[in-house]
Every structure is written in structure tokens, then in C-alpha cells.
GROMACS .gro file of C-alpha atoms in nm:
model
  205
    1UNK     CA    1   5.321  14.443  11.840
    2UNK     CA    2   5.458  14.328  12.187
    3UNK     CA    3   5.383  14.017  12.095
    4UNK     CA    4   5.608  13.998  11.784
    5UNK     CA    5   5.881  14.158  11.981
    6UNK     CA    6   5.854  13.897  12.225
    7UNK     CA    7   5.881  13.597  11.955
    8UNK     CA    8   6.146  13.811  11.789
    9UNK     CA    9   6.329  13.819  12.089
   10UNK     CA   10   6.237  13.445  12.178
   11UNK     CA   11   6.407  13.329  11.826
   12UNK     CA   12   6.737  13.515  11.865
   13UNK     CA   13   6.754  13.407  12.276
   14UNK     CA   14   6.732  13.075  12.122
   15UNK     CA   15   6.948  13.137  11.789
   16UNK     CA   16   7.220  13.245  12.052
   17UNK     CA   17   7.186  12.928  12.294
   18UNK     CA   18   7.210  12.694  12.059
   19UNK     CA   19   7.549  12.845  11.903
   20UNK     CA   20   7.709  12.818  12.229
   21UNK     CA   21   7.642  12.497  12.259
   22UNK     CA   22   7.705  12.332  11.962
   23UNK     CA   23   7.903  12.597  11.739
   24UNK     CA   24   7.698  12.725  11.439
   25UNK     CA   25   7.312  12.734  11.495
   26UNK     CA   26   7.321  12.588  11.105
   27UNK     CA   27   7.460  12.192  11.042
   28UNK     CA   28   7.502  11.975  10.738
   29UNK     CA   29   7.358  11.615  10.912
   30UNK     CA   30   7.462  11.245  10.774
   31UNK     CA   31   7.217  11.052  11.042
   32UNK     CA   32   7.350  10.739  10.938
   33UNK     CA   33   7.699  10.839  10.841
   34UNK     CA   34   7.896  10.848  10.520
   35UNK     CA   35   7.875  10.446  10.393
   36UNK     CA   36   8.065  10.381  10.057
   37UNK     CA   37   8.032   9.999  10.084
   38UNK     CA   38   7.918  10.041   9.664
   39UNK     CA   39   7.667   9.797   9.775
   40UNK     CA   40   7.332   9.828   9.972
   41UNK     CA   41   7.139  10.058  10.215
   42UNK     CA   42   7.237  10.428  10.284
   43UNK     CA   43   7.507  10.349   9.997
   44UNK     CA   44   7.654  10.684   9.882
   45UNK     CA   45   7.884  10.533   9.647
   46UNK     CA   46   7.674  10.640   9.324
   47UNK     CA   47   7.730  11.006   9.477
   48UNK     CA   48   8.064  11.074   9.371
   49UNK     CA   49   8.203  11.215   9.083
   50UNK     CA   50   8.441  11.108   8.885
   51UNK     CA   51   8.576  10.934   9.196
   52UNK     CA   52   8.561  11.238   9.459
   53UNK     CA   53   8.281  11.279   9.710
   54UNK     CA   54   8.257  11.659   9.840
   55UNK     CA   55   8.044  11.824  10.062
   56UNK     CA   56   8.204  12.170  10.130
   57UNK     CA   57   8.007  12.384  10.321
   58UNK     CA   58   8.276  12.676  10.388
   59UNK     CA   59   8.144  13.042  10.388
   60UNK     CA   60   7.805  12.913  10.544
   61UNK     CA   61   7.858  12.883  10.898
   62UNK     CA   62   7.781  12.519  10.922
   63UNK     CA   63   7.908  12.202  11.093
   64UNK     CA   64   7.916  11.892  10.936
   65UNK     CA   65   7.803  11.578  11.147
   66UNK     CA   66   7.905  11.241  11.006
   67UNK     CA   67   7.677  11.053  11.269
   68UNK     CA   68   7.554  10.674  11.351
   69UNK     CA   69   7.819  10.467  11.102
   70UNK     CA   70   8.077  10.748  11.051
   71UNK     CA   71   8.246  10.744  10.750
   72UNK     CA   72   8.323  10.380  10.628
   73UNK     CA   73   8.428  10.274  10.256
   74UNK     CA   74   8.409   9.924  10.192
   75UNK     CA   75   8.367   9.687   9.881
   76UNK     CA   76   8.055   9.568   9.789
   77UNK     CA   77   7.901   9.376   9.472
   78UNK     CA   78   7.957   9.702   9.268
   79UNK     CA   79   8.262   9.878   9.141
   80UNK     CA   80   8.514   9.936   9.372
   81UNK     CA   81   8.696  10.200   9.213
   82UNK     CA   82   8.340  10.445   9.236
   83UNK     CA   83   8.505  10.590   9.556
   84UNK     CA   84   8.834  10.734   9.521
   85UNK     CA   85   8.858  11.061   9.773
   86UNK     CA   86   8.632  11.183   9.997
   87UNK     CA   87   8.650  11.555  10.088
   88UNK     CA   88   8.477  11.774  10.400
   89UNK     CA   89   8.507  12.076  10.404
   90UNK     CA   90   8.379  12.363  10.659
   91UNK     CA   91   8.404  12.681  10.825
   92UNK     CA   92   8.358  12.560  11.182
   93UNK     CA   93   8.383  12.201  11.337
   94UNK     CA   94   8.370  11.881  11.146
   95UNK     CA   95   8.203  11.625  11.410
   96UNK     CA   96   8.263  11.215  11.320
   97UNK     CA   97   8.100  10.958  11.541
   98UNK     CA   98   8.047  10.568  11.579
   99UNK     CA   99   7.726  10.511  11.734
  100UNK     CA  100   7.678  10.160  11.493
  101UNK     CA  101   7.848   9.829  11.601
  102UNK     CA  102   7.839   9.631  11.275
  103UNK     CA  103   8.019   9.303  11.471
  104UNK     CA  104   8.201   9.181  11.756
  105UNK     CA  105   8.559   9.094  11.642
  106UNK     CA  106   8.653   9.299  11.377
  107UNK     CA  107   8.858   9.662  11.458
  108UNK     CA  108   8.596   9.934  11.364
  109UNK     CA  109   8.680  10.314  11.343
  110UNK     CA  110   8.481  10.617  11.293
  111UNK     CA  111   8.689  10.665  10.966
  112UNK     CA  112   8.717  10.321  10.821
  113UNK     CA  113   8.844  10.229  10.484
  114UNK     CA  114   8.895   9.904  10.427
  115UNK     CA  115   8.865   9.843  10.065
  116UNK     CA  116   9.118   9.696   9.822
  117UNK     CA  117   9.179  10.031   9.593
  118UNK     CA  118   9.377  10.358   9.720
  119UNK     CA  119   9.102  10.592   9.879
  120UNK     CA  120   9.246  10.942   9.993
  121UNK     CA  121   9.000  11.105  10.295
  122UNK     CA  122   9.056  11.528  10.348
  123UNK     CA  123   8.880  11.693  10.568
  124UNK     CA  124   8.964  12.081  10.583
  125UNK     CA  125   8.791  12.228  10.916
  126UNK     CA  126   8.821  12.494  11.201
  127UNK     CA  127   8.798  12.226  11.463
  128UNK     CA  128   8.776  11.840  11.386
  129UNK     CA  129   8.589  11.574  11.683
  130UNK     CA  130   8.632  11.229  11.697
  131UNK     CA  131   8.447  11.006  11.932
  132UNK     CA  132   8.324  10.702  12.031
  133UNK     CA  133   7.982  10.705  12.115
  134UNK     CA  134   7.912  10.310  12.155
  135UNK     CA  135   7.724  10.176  12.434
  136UNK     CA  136   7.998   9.816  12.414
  137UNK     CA  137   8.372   9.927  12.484
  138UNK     CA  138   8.587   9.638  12.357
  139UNK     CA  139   8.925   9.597  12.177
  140UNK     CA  140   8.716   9.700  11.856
  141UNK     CA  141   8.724  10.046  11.831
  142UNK     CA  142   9.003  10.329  11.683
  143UNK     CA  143   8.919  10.645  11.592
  144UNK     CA  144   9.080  10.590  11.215
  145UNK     CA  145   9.160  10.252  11.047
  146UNK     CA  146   9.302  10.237  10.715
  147UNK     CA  147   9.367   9.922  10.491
  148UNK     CA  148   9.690   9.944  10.275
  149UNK     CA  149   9.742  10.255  10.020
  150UNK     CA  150   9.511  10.509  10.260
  151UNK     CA  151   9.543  10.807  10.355
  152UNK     CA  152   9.395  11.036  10.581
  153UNK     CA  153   9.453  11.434  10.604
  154UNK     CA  154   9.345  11.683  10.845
  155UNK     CA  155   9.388  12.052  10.793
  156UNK     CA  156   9.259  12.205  11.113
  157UNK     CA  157   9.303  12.562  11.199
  158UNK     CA  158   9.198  12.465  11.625
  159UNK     CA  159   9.160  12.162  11.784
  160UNK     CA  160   9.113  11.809  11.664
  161UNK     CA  161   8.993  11.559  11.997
  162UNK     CA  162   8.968  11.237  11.961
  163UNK     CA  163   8.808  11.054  12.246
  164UNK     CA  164   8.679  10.765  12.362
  165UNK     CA  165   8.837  10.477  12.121
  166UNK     CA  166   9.026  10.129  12.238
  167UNK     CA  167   9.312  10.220  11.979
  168UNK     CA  168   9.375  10.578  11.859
  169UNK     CA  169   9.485  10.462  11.512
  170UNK     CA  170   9.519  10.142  11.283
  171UNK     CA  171   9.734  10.186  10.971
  172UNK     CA  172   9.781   9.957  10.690
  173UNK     CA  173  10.077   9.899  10.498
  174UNK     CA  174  10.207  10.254  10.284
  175UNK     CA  175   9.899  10.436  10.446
  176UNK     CA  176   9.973  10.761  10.621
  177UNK     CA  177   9.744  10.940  10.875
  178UNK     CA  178   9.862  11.328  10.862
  179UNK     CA  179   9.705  11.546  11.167
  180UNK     CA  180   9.778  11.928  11.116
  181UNK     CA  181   9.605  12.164  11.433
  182UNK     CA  182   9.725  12.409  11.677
  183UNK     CA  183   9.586  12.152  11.938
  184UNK     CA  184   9.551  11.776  11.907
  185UNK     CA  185   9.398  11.624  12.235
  186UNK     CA  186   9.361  11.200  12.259
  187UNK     CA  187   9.135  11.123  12.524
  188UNK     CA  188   9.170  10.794  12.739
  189UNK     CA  189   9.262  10.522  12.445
  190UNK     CA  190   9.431  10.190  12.524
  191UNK     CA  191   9.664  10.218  12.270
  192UNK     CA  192   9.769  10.529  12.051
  193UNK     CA  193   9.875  10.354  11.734
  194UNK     CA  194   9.848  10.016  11.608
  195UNK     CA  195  10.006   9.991  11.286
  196UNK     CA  196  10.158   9.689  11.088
  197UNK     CA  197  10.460   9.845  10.957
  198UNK     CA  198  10.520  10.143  11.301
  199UNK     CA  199  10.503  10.414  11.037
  200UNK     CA  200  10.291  10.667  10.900
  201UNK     CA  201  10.148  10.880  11.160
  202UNK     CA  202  10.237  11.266  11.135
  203UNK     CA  203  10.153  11.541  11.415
  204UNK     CA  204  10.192  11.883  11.259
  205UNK     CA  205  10.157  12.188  11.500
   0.00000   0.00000   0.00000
């Protein structure tokens, strides 16, 4: 009977370490990120329906980690128009990170849409994290990039940080990048916006 009580106790003692640490002691993983290219390995393309990919995991005290490749929507050899909104939704933090360098010229971001149809990215969170995690820091990197007729909205109840990028954002022409938190924190970037037409970036307390 000790015994039990001691593994008992042993599981919560670690239930309750790993929450303060991380957040929620639950997660919703993508190891190799979110990849819409509609073409090739780890494609998740064929996963959305009717044009809208969703993972909502509100009411079940999870994070969601977009890891490796973050979330990148490209155009492959397949339909383009398969992707048309991509939608996260959670309870506690949303975490998005670019661990994969995929070349060494081109402007990569840990949100990356760079196809040739309108793609509209939501993510609805209590906290949102950005970050850089590659081992080469170049003139490469922004934490979003968005080809012409993107968007990207962030309804954040917290924080959102975003650290660790060469250029905070890159936005296309009639693309609009819409941050809403009580707390918005950019960490060390080179540049906080590089945009083609000097519009489209919105800071809502």
C-alpha cells in the first residue's frame, strides 16, 4: 500500500513539474510542422476540408506545438486551391518554431505562405510563441512571411513573443498581419517589418 502511495505521489510530483514548465502537462505535437506544399512528404494538404484545416483543442488543456518546419503552405504538383485557411485553436499557448533550413537565400518564416491563391491563417490562443530555433542566423529568417492576398490573425488573450528572427515580418502586396494580445514582446530582430507596399501590420492591445 505504501508503495502505491509513493507512485501515486511520484505521478502527480511529476504531473505538477512538468505544468510549470511547459504550461499544460497535455500537448497536441506536429514534429515536423504543418507543410501544405500539396505535394510530397509530411504533406497535410489532403487534410483539409473543404479548404479549412482545424485542429482546435480548446476545453482540453492542451498546447499545440507546430515544431521542425512550422507552418509553411506552398504549391506543389497538386491543386493549389486544397488549402484555403488554416485554423489553431487552444486553451493555453500555441508554440510555432523553425528548426528546418530548407535553403540559403530565400526569406523563410515560421509561418510561411507563399503560394499563388489567398490563404487566411487564425490562430485563437491564451498565449502565442514564435521563435527561431535554427542553428545558421542569416538575413533568412522572419517570424511570418506572407505572399500577396495573406493574411494572418492572432486572437490572444496574454502574450504573443516572438524571438529570435532576422526580420520580424515580411508582407506581400494586400496581405495584412493582425496581432491582438494584452502583451506583444519582439525579441532582438534586425528589422521589425519588411514589407513591399509599408502597410498591413496591426497591433491591437
Amino acid at each position: 500500500m505504501m508503495r502505491r502511495k509513493n507512485l501515486e505521489r511520484a505521478v502527480i510530483l511529476g504531473l505538477l513539474l512538468s505544468t510549470g514548465v511547459y504550461g499544460s502537462a497535455w500537448a497536441t505535437d506536429y514534429t515536423y510542422g504543418m507543410f501544405f506544399n500539396n505535394d510530397g512528404a509530411n504533406d497535410m494538404a489532403d487534410e483539409a476540408v473543404d479548404g479549412v484545416y482545424s485542429c482546435d483543442v480548446t476545453g482540453k488543456d492542451e498546447d499545440i506545438n507546430v515544431k521542425y518546419n512550422g507552418i509553411f503552405v506552398g504549391d506543389g504538383t497538386k491543386h493549389g486551391e486544397l488549402v484555403k485557411k488554416i485554423i489553431l485553436s487552444s486553451d493555453k499557448t500555441v508554440n510555432i518554431e523553425k528548426t528546418y533550413r530548407r535553403n540559403s537565400s530565400g526569406l523563410e518564416g515560421a509561418i510561411e505562405v507563399i503560394n499563388d491563391h489567398k490563404v487566411d491563417i487564425v490562430v485563437n490562443a491564451d498565449s502565442l510563441v514564435l521563435e527561431n530555433k535554427k542553428k545558421v542566423q542569416q538575413h533568412t529568417s522572419a517570424a511570418i512571411n506572407l505572399d500577396k492576398e495573406k493574411s494572418f490573425v492572432a486572437n490572444v488573450n496574454k502574450n504573443i513573443d516572438i524571438k529570435g528572427f532576422n526580420y520580424t515580418f515580411h508582407v506581400g502586396d494586400n496581405s495584412i498581419i493582425d496581432l491582438q494580445a494584452n502583451n506583444i514582446s519582439i525579441g532582438r530582430n534586425d528589422y521589425l517589418y519588411d514589407t513591399q507596399s509599408c502597410y498591413g501590420v496591426y497591433y491591437r492591445y
